[in-house]
């Protein structure tokens, strides 16, 4: 039953040695960095693709990657363009993509498991927003339940700071209930 499924959106970019994961690529080189990112993305998609409780979509960057996506990376999964703007605007576009409750994660999360996503989905029955904190002060997950109640919560966020999650929480009005998932590490 598609109505009862968890709506999970994975944010990713088409893996290329020339873009993304700058800190990782400085440490290990562009080709190895791109391959680490791709390996983790494939592992993440595989976990959720085979989970029958999850309705999976991939939000891609650049937008043309909706069509120009490598054939071997799960071609049957629906791909949605992230659109223009910073990561906050892109997430907000997906949050408002439709009025369904949803969870957004990055394609660069290490040690992710289906159980973390199902736990957040359960929390969203009683909460408006759930965040998955990351070890670097940001967040690897945002889950939203009641779309209509939310105003834009990503005003003037410094996405490169080490307190991104705190900045976002500060923007959330007191009438919005917030919960938290497990703290995980993402790939820099």
C-alpha positions in Angstrom: 0.0 0.0 0.0 1.8 3.1 -1.3 -0.2 5.4 1.1 1.3 3.9 4.2 4.9 3.9 2.9 7.7 6.1 4.2 8.4 8.9 1.7 12.2 9.0 1.6 14.1 11.5 -0.6 17.9 11.1 -1.0 19.7 14.3 -2.0 22.7 13.6 -4.2 24.7 15.0 -7.0 25.8 13.1 -10.1 29.2 11.8 -9.1 32.0 13.5 -10.9 35.6 14.0 -10.1 35.3 17.8 -10.8 32.5 18.7 -8.4 31.4 18.1 -4.8 33.0 16.8 -1.6 35.9 19.3 -1.7 37.4 18.4 1.7 37.3 14.7 1.0 38.9 15.2 -2.4 41.7 17.4 -0.9 42.5 14.5 1.5 42.4 11.6 -0.9 42.4 13.0 -4.5 39.6 13.8 -6.9 39.2 10.3 -8.4 39.3 8.4 -5.1 37.0 11.0 -3.5 34.5 10.7 -6.3 34.6 6.9 -6.0 34.2 7.0 -2.2 31.1 9.2 -2.6 29.7 6.9 -5.4 30.3 3.8 -3.3 28.5 5.2 -0.3 25.6 6.5 -2.5 25.1 3.1 -4.1 25.2 1.4 -0.7 22.6 3.9 0.7 20.3 3.5 -2.3 20.6 -0.3 -2.1 19.5 -0.3 1.5 16.3 1.6 0.9 15.5 0.3 -2.6 14.9 -3.2 -1.4 13.0 -2.0 1.7 9.3 -2.5 0.8 8.2 0.0 3.5 9.9 2.8 1.7 8.8 4.9 -1.3 12.2 6.2 -2.6 13.0 9.2 -4.7 16.4 10.6 -5.6 16.8 14.4 -5.7 19.6 15.2 -8.1 22.0 18.0 -8.9 22.7 19.3 -11.5 19.0 19.4 -12.6 19.9 17.9 -16.0 20.9 14.8 -14.1 17.3 13.8 -14.1 17.9 12.7 -17.7 21.7 12.4 -17.7 22.1 9.9 -14.9 24.3 6.8 -15.2 22.3 3.9 -16.4 23.8 1.5 -13.8 22.6 3.6 -10.8 19.0 2.3 -10.2 17.4 3.7 -13.4 13.9 2.8 -12.2 13.9 5.1 -9.2 12.2 8.4 -9.8 14.6 11.3 -10.0 13.6 14.9 -9.1 15.7 18.0 -9.9 16.9 19.9 -6.7 16.4 23.2 -8.5 18.4 26.5 -8.0 19.6 28.1 -4.8 21.5 27.0 -1.7 20.9 23.7 0.0 18.2 25.3 2.2 16.1 26.4 -0.7 16.6 23.1 -2.4 15.4 21.2 0.7 12.5 23.6 1.0 11.5 22.9 -2.6 11.4 19.1 -1.9 9.6 19.6 1.5 6.9 21.5 -0.5 7.0 19.2 -3.5 3.7 17.8 -2.3 1.8 17.8 1.0 2.9 14.4 2.2 5.0 13.7 5.2 8.6 13.0 4.1 12.1 12.4 5.2 15.1 13.9 3.3 18.6 12.5 3.8 22.0 13.1 2.0 23.6 10.5 -0.2 26.8 10.8 1.8 25.8 9.3 5.2 28.0 6.6 6.6 26.5 3.6 8.5 22.9 4.4 7.7 20.3 1.7 8.4 16.6 1.3 7.6 15.8 1.2 11.3 16.9 4.9 11.7 14.4 5.9 9.0 11.5 3.8 10.4 12.2 5.3 13.9 12.0 8.8 12.5 8.8 8.0 10.6 7.2 6.8 13.9 8.4 10.1 15.6 6.7 12.1 12.8 3.3 10.8 13.9 3.6 13.0 17.0 6.1 15.7 15.9 6.2 18.4 13.2 10.0 18.1 12.4 12.7 15.5 13.2 16.4 16.2 12.6 19.2 13.7 12.4 22.2 15.6 13.8 25.6 14.9 12.2 28.9 14.9 14.1 30.1 18.1 12.3 27.3 20.2 13.8 24.9 19.9 10.8 22.2 17.4 10.1 22.0 14.3 7.9 18.2 14.0 8.0 15.2 16.3 8.2 11.7 14.8 8.5 8.5 16.8 8.3 5.0 15.8 9.0 2.7 18.8 8.7 3.8 20.7 5.7 1.2 23.5 5.8 2.2 24.7 9.3 5.8 25.4 8.3 7.2 28.7 7.1 10.6 28.8 5.6 13.1 27.8 8.3 16.4 28.2 6.4 16.8 32.0 6.5 20.4 33.3 6.4 22.0 29.9 7.3 25.8 29.6 7.0 25.9 26.1 5.5 29.6 25.9 6.0 29.6 26.7 9.7 30.0 24.0 12.4 26.6 24.9 14.0 24.2 24.6 11.0 21.6 22.5 13.0 21.6 25.1 15.8 21.1 27.9 13.3 18.1 26.1 11.8 16.5 25.2 15.1 16.8 28.9 16.2 14.5 29.7 13.2 11.8 27.3 14.1 8.8 28.9 15.9 7.9 27.6 19.4 4.6 26.2 18.2 6.4 23.7 16.0 7.4 20.4 17.8 10.9 19.2 17.1 12.6 15.8 17.7 15.9 14.2 17.0 17.2 11.0 15.5 20.6 9.3 16.0 23.7 11.3 15.4 25.6 10.1 12.4 28.7 11.0 10.4 28.5 12.3 6.8 31.3 12.2 4.2 33.0 15.6 4.0 
